[in-house]
CSV table of C-alpha atoms in Angstrom, one decimal:
chain,number,residue,atom,x,y,z
I,1,MET,CA,16.2,50.1,48.7
I,2,ASN,CA,19.6,50.9,47.1
I,3,LYS,CA,21.1,48.4,44.7
I,4,ARG,CA,24.5,46.7,44.4
I,5,ARG,CA,25.9,44.5,41.6
I,6,LEU,CA,27.1,40.9,42.1
I,7,GLY,CA,30.3,40.7,40.2
I,8,ALA,CA,31.4,42.5,37.1
I,9,GLY,CA,28.7,41.0,34.9
I,10,GLY,CA,26.4,39.7,37.6
I,11,PRO,CA,22.8,40.7,38.5
I,12,GLU,CA,21.9,43.9,40.3
I,13,VAL,CA,20.4,43.1,43.7
I,14,SER,CA,19.0,45.0,46.7
I,15,ALA,CA,21.8,46.2,49.0
I,16,LEU,CA,20.3,43.9,51.7
I,17,GLY,CA,18.9,40.5,50.9
I,18,LEU,CA,16.8,38.1,52.9
I,19,GLY,CA,18.1,34.7,54.1
I,20,CYS,CA,15.2,32.2,54.2
I,21,MET,CA,16.8,29.2,56.0
I,22,GLY,CA,15.3,29.8,59.4
I,23,MET,CA,11.8,29.8,57.9
I,24,SER,CA,11.9,26.0,57.6
I,25,GLU,CA,14.5,24.7,60.1
I,26,PHE,CA,17.3,25.3,62.7
I,27,TYR,CA,15.8,28.3,64.6
I,28,GLY,CA,12.9,26.7,66.6
I,29,ALA,CA,9.2,26.5,65.6
I,30,THR,CA,8.3,27.5,62.0
I,31,ASP,CA,5.1,29.0,60.6
I,32,GLU,CA,4.9,28.8,56.8
I,33,SER,CA,2.0,31.3,56.4
I,34,ALA,CA,3.9,33.8,58.5
I,35,SER,CA,7.1,33.2,56.5
I,36,VAL,CA,5.3,33.8,53.2
I,37,ALA,CA,4.0,37.1,54.6
I,38,VAL,CA,7.6,38.0,55.5
I,39,ILE,CA,8.8,37.3,52.0
I,40,HIS,CA,5.9,39.4,50.5
I,41,ARG,CA,6.7,42.3,52.8
I,42,ALA,CA,10.4,42.0,51.9
I,43,LEU,CA,9.4,42.4,48.2
I,44,ASP,CA,7.2,45.4,49.1
I,45,LEU,CA,10.2,47.0,50.8
I,46,GLY,CA,12.4,46.4,47.8
I,47,VAL,CA,14.3,43.5,49.4
I,48,GLY,CA,14.2,41.2,46.4
I,49,PHE,CA,17.4,39.2,46.8
I,50,LEU,CA,16.2,35.9,48.3
I,51,ASP,CA,18.6,33.2,49.5
I,52,THR,CA,17.7,29.5,50.0
I,53,ALA,CA,19.3,26.1,49.6
I,54,ASP,CA,18.1,22.6,48.7
I,55,MET,CA,19.2,21.3,52.1
I,56,TYR,CA,17.2,23.8,54.2
I,57,GLY,CA,14.3,21.9,55.6
I,58,MET,CA,15.1,18.9,53.4
I,59,GLY,CA,13.8,20.9,50.3
I,60,ARG,CA,10.8,22.4,52.1
I,61,ASN,CA,12.5,25.9,52.1
I,62,GLU,CA,12.8,26.0,48.4
I,63,GLU,CA,9.1,25.0,48.1
I,64,LEU,CA,8.1,27.7,50.5
I,65,VAL,CA,10.1,30.4,48.6
I,66,GLY,CA,8.6,29.1,45.4
I,67,ARG,CA,5.1,29.5,46.7
I,68,ALA,CA,5.9,33.0,48.1
I,69,ILE,CA,7.3,34.4,44.8
I,70,ALA,CA,4.6,32.9,42.6
I,71,GLY,CA,3.2,35.8,40.6
I,72,ARG,CA,6.0,38.1,41.7
I,73,ARG,CA,9.0,36.4,40.0
I,74,ASP,CA,10.1,39.6,38.2
I,75,GLU,CA,10.7,41.3,41.6
I,76,VAL,CA,13.2,38.6,42.7
I,77,VAL,CA,16.8,37.7,42.2
I,78,LEU,CA,16.6,34.1,43.3
I,79,ALA,CA,19.6,32.3,44.8
I,80,THR,CA,19.8,28.7,45.9
I,81,LYS,CA,22.6,26.3,46.7
I,82,PHE,CA,23.5,22.6,46.2
I,83,GLY,CA,26.1,20.2,47.4
I,84,ILE,CA,25.2,19.3,51.0
I,85,VAL,CA,23.3,16.0,50.8
I,86,ARG,CA,21.2,14.9,53.7
I,87,GLY,CA,19.9,11.4,54.2
I,88,GLU,CA,16.9,9.9,56.0
I,89,ASN,CA,18.6,10.9,59.2
I,90,PRO,CA,18.6,14.8,58.9
I,91,ALA,CA,21.7,15.0,61.1
I,92,SER,CA,23.8,13.0,58.6
I,93,ARG,CA,25.3,15.0,55.8
I,94,THR,CA,27.7,14.4,53.0
I,95,ILE,CA,29.0,16.7,50.3
I,96,ASP,CA,28.6,15.9,46.6
I,97,GLY,CA,30.1,18.2,44.0
I,98,SER,CA,30.4,15.5,41.3
I,99,PRO,CA,29.5,16.6,37.7
I,100,ALA,CA,26.8,14.0,37.6
I,101,TYR,CA,25.1,15.4,40.7
I,102,VAL,CA,25.2,19.0,39.6
I,103,GLY,CA,22.5,18.7,36.9
I,104,LYS,CA,20.4,16.4,39.0
I,105,ALA,CA,20.4,18.8,42.0
I,106,CYS,CA,19.6,21.8,39.8
I,107,ASP,CA,16.6,20.1,38.2
I,108,ALA,CA,15.3,19.2,41.6
I,109,SER,CA,15.6,22.8,42.8
I,110,LEU,CA,13.9,24.2,39.7
I,111,ARG,CA,10.9,21.8,40.4
I,112,ARG,CA,10.7,22.8,44.1
I,113,LEU,CA,11.0,26.5,43.4
I,114,GLY,CA,8.5,26.3,40.5
I,115,VAL,CA,10.7,28.4,38.2
I,116,ASP,CA,12.5,27.7,34.9
I,117,ARG,CA,15.7,29.6,35.9
I,118,ILE,CA,17.8,30.1,39.0
I,119,ASP,CA,19.4,33.6,39.0
I,120,LEU,CA,22.4,32.7,41.2
I,121,TYR,CA,23.4,29.0,41.8
I,122,TYR,CA,25.9,28.3,44.5
I,123,LEU,CA,28.0,25.3,45.3
I,124,HIS,CA,27.2,25.2,49.1
I,125,ARG,CA,30.4,23.5,50.1
I,126,ARG,CA,33.3,22.2,48.1
I,127,ASP,CA,33.6,18.5,47.6
I,128,THR,CA,37.3,17.8,48.3
I,129,ARG,CA,37.1,14.5,46.3
I,130,VAL,CA,36.3,16.4,43.1
I,131,PRO,CA,38.5,19.0,41.5
I,132,ILE,CA,36.7,22.4,41.7
I,133,GLU,CA,37.3,22.8,37.9
I,134,GLU,CA,35.1,19.7,37.3
I,135,THR,CA,32.3,20.9,39.5
I,136,VAL,CA,32.3,24.5,38.1
I,137,GLY,CA,32.6,23.1,34.6
I,138,ALA,CA,29.3,21.2,35.1
I,139,MET,CA,27.7,24.3,36.7
I,140,ALA,CA,28.8,26.3,33.6
I,141,GLU,CA,26.8,23.8,31.5
I,142,LEU,CA,23.7,24.9,33.4
I,143,VAL,CA,24.3,28.5,32.4
I,144,ALA,CA,24.7,27.5,28.8
I,145,ALA,CA,21.4,25.5,29.0
I,146,GLY,CA,19.6,28.6,30.4
I,147,LYS,CA,18.7,26.9,33.7
I,148,VAL,CA,21.1,29.2,35.7
I,149,GLY,CA,21.9,32.8,35.2
I,150,HIS,CA,25.1,33.2,37.3
I,151,LEU,CA,27.4,31.0,39.4
I,152,GLY,CA,28.5,31.3,43.0
I,153,LEU,CA,30.5,29.5,45.6
I,154,SER,CA,30.1,29.3,49.4
I,155,GLU,CA,32.8,29.1,52.1
I,156,VAL,CA,35.7,28.4,49.8
I,157,SER,CA,39.4,29.4,50.2
I,158,ALA,CA,41.0,32.1,48.1
I,159,GLU,CA,42.8,29.4,46.0
I,160,THR,CA,39.7,27.5,45.3
I,161,LEU,CA,37.9,30.7,44.3
I,162,ARG,CA,40.7,31.6,41.9
I,163,ARG,CA,40.7,28.2,40.3
I,164,ALA,CA,36.9,28.2,39.9
I,165,HIS,CA,36.9,31.7,38.4
I,166,ALA,CA,39.4,30.6,35.7
I,167,VAL,CA,36.8,28.0,34.5
I,168,HIS,CA,33.7,30.3,34.5
I,169,PRO,CA,33.1,33.8,36.0
I,170,ILE,CA,32.0,33.6,39.6
I,171,ALA,CA,29.5,36.3,40.4
I,172,ALA,CA,29.4,35.9,44.2
I,173,LEU,CA,31.2,34.3,47.0
I,174,GLN,CA,28.9,33.6,50.0
I,175,SER,CA,30.8,33.5,53.3
I,176,GLU,CA,30.0,34.3,56.9
I,177,TYR,CA,31.0,37.9,57.5
I,178,SER,CA,30.0,40.2,60.3
I,179,LEU,CA,31.5,42.4,63.0
I,180,PHE,CA,32.0,39.1,64.9
I,181,THR,CA,33.4,37.1,62.0
I,182,ARG,CA,36.2,38.9,60.0
I,183,GLY,CA,38.6,36.2,59.0
I,184,ILE,CA,37.8,36.5,55.3
I,185,GLU,CA,39.3,40.0,55.4
I,186,GLU,CA,42.9,38.6,55.4
I,187,GLU,CA,43.0,36.8,52.1
I,188,ILE,CA,39.6,35.7,50.8
I,189,LEU,CA,38.0,39.1,50.4
I,190,PRO,CA,41.0,40.7,48.7
I,191,THR,CA,41.1,37.8,46.3
I,192,ALA,CA,37.4,38.2,45.5
I,193,ARG,CA,38.0,41.9,44.8
I,194,GLU,CA,40.9,41.2,42.6
I,195,LEU,CA,38.7,38.8,40.5
I,196,GLY,CA,35.6,41.1,40.6
I,197,VAL,CA,33.6,38.7,42.7
I,198,ALA,CA,31.0,40.1,45.1
I,199,LEU,CA,30.8,39.0,48.7
I,200,VAL,CA,27.4,37.9,49.9
I,201,ALA,CA,27.6,38.0,53.7
I,202,TYR,CA,25.5,35.4,55.5
I,203,SER,CA,24.9,35.5,59.3
I,204,PRO,CA,25.6,39.3,59.2
I,205,ILE,CA,24.1,39.6,62.7
I,206,SER,CA,26.0,36.6,63.9
I,207,ARG,CA,22.9,34.3,64.1
I,208,GLY,CA,21.1,36.9,66.2
I,209,LEU,CA,23.9,37.3,68.7
I,210,LEU,CA,24.6,40.9,67.6
I,211,GLY,CA,20.9,41.7,67.9
I,212,GLY,CA,21.3,41.7,71.7
I,213,THR,CA,17.9,40.2,72.4
I,214,LEU,CA,18.6,36.5,72.6
I,215,PRO,CA,18.2,34.6,75.9
I,216,PRO,CA,21.1,32.5,77.3
I,217,ALA,CA,21.9,29.5,75.1
I,218,ALA,CA,20.6,27.1,77.9
I,219,GLU,CA,17.1,28.8,77.6
I,220,LEU,CA,16.8,28.3,73.8
I,221,PRO,CA,14.5,25.5,72.6
I,222,ASP,CA,16.1,22.2,71.8
I,223,ASP,CA,15.3,22.6,68.1
I,224,ASP,CA,17.3,25.8,67.9
I,225,PHE,CA,20.8,24.9,66.7
I,226,ARG,CA,22.3,27.9,68.4
I,227,LYS,CA,21.9,26.1,71.7
I,228,HIS,CA,25.0,24.1,70.8
I,229,LEU,CA,27.1,26.6,69.0
I,230,PRO,CA,30.5,27.3,70.6
I,231,ARG,CA,30.0,31.1,70.5
I,232,PHE,CA,26.8,30.9,72.4
I,233,THR,CA,27.8,28.7,75.3
I,234,GLY,CA,30.1,28.6,78.3
I,235,GLU,CA,32.9,31.1,78.8
I,236,SER,CA,32.8,32.1,75.1
I,237,GLY,CA,29.1,32.9,75.4
I,238,ALA,CA,29.7,35.2,78.4
I,239,ARG,CA,32.6,36.9,76.8
I,240,ASN,CA,30.7,37.5,73.6
I,241,GLU,CA,27.7,38.9,75.4
I,242,ALA,CA,30.0,41.5,77.0
I,243,LEU,CA,31.1,42.5,73.5
I,244,VAL,CA,27.4,42.8,72.4
I,245,ALA,CA,26.9,45.2,75.4
I,246,GLU,CA,29.6,47.4,74.0
I,247,VAL,CA,27.9,47.3,70.6
I,248,ARG,CA,24.7,48.3,72.2
I,249,LYS,CA,26.2,51.5,73.7
I,250,ILE,CA,27.4,52.6,70.3
I,251,ALA,CA,24.0,51.8,68.7
I,252,ASP,CA,22.2,53.8,71.4
I,253,GLU,CA,24.4,56.8,70.6
I,254,ALA,CA,23.8,56.3,66.9
I,255,GLY,CA,20.0,56.1,67.4
I,256,CYS,CA,19.6,52.6,66.1
I,257,THR,CA,19.4,49.0,67.3
I,258,PRO,CA,22.5,46.8,67.6
I,259,ALA,CA,21.4,44.7,64.7
I,260,GLN,CA,21.0,47.7,62.5
I,261,LEU,CA,24.4,48.9,63.6
I,262,ALA,CA,25.9,45.6,62.6
I,263,LEU,CA,24.3,45.7,59.2
I,264,ALA,CA,25.2,49.4,58.6
I,265,TRP,CA,28.8,48.6,59.5
I,266,LEU,CA,28.9,45.8,56.9
I,267,LEU,CA,27.5,48.1,54.2
I,268,THR,CA,30.5,50.4,54.8
I,269,ARG,CA,32.9,47.6,53.9
I,270,GLY,CA,32.4,48.1,50.2
I,271,GLU,CA,29.9,48.3,47.4
I,272,ASP,CA,30.7,44.7,46.6
I,273,VAL,CA,29.4,43.4,50.0
I,274,VAL,CA,25.8,42.4,50.2
I,275,PRO,CA,24.5,41.2,53.6
I,276,ILE,CA,21.6,38.7,53.7
I,277,PRO,CA,20.2,38.8,57.2
I,278,GLY,CA,17.7,36.0,57.8
I,279,THR,CA,14.5,36.3,59.7
I,280,LYS,CA,11.0,34.7,59.9
I,281,ARG,CA,9.5,37.7,61.7
I,282,LEU,CA,8.0,40.9,60.2
I,283,ARG,CA,9.4,43.0,63.0
I,284,TYR,CA,13.0,42.0,62.4
I,285,LEU,CA,12.6,42.2,58.6
I,286,GLU,CA,11.5,45.8,58.8
I,287,GLU,CA,14.2,46.6,61.3
I,288,ASN,CA,16.9,45.0,59.1
I,289,ALA,CA,15.7,46.7,56.0
I,290,ALA,CA,15.8,50.1,57.6
I,291,ALA,CA,19.5,49.6,58.3
I,292,ALA,CA,20.1,50.3,54.6
I,293,ASP,CA,19.3,54.0,55.3
I,294,ILE,CA,21.7,54.4,58.2
I,295,GLU,CA,24.9,56.3,57.3
I,296,LEU,CA,27.6,55.8,59.9
I,297,THR,CA,30.2,58.4,60.4
I,298,ALA,CA,33.9,57.6,60.3
I,299,ASP,CA,34.1,58.2,64.1
I,300,GLN,CA,31.2,55.7,64.7
I,301,VAL,CA,32.9,53.1,62.5
I,302,ALA,CA,36.2,53.6,64.4
I,303,ALA,CA,34.5,53.3,67.8
I,304,LEU,CA,32.8,50.1,66.8
I,305,GLU,CA,35.9,48.5,65.5
I,306,ALA,CA,37.8,49.6,68.6
I,307,ALA,CA,35.1,48.0,70.8
I,308,VAL,CA,35.1,44.8,68.8
I,309,PRO,CA,38.6,44.1,67.4
I,310,ALA,CA,38.7,41.5,64.7
I,311,ASP,CA,40.1,38.8,67.0
I,312,ALA,CA,37.9,39.6,70.1
I,313,VAL,CA,35.1,37.0,69.6
I,314,LEU,CA,35.6,33.6,71.3
I,315,GLY,CA,34.5,30.3,70.0
I,316,ASP,CA,34.3,28.6,66.5
I,317,ARG,CA,31.3,29.4,64.3
I,318,TYR,CA,30.2,25.7,64.2
I,319,PRO,CA,30.9,22.7,66.5
I,320,ASP,CA,32.5,21.0,63.5
I,321,MET,CA,34.5,23.3,61.1
I,322,SER,CA,35.8,20.5,59.0
I,323,SER,CA,33.8,21.4,55.9
I,324,VAL,CA,34.9,25.0,55.8
I,325,GLU,CA,37.9,25.8,53.7
I,326,LYS,CA,40.5,28.0,55.3
């Protein structure tokens, strides 16, 4: 597995990472033993950049990742996130970026992960009640204390990224980025590049939509959150499925799957882009990892971008986009 660096002074990571969220929640039934096997296989393949968050599975995902990497810590660049707080009702969420909460959240993540240092610590969502300088200032104290190696932000605007970076170097910005989600190319990605901040692309296969194997949203189980996402339902769902069909044609010509094509395309966007496809199945892990070896021609990239223009996809990414900075 090739390597890429997160930021000018950040860690070197595998060119493709592994998103672990779905191993504990959001995508239907879970199987922890199978998920541990997926993480172990990822490490065997050289996919050592693992991504979790304290809110995934109400902390259970961090615990799962911690068990999986026990004894193999030196093979892992470990990233987790804080800031989204869930109460007794899992559906209720608030955002807390207060300095007092930063240290408390970090200590809790360290305990669940069973490690003494988090390699990359993200603010999951910005708390608009708190100046970003105060939140990042408190995060910087974790670096000084040796609890955190590098800092990251998730889903913030170009302005917020610039203000945060002025307080402490930001190694990575995690934002949704895929062939179906390209809004960050207008201002956010150029700002990140100006500052020397890497872009960690989550949902690089558009939550499986670009894989071309999902059933209609109505047939998804009730505990699969995609059942209610705007891009998967109604007129938007039908339109987007037609786009996936076009992607499949190009993938067939390239001799790969649509998911691999989507990942290979992202890898052409720059050495500072690191996709983190998530999966809980060995088959898809191995398929995704193999995408790192696919070299697209300029003609294939052009054909793909002509088939799926930047504004072609219908529907918002989430039912409620209020916590995402524009």
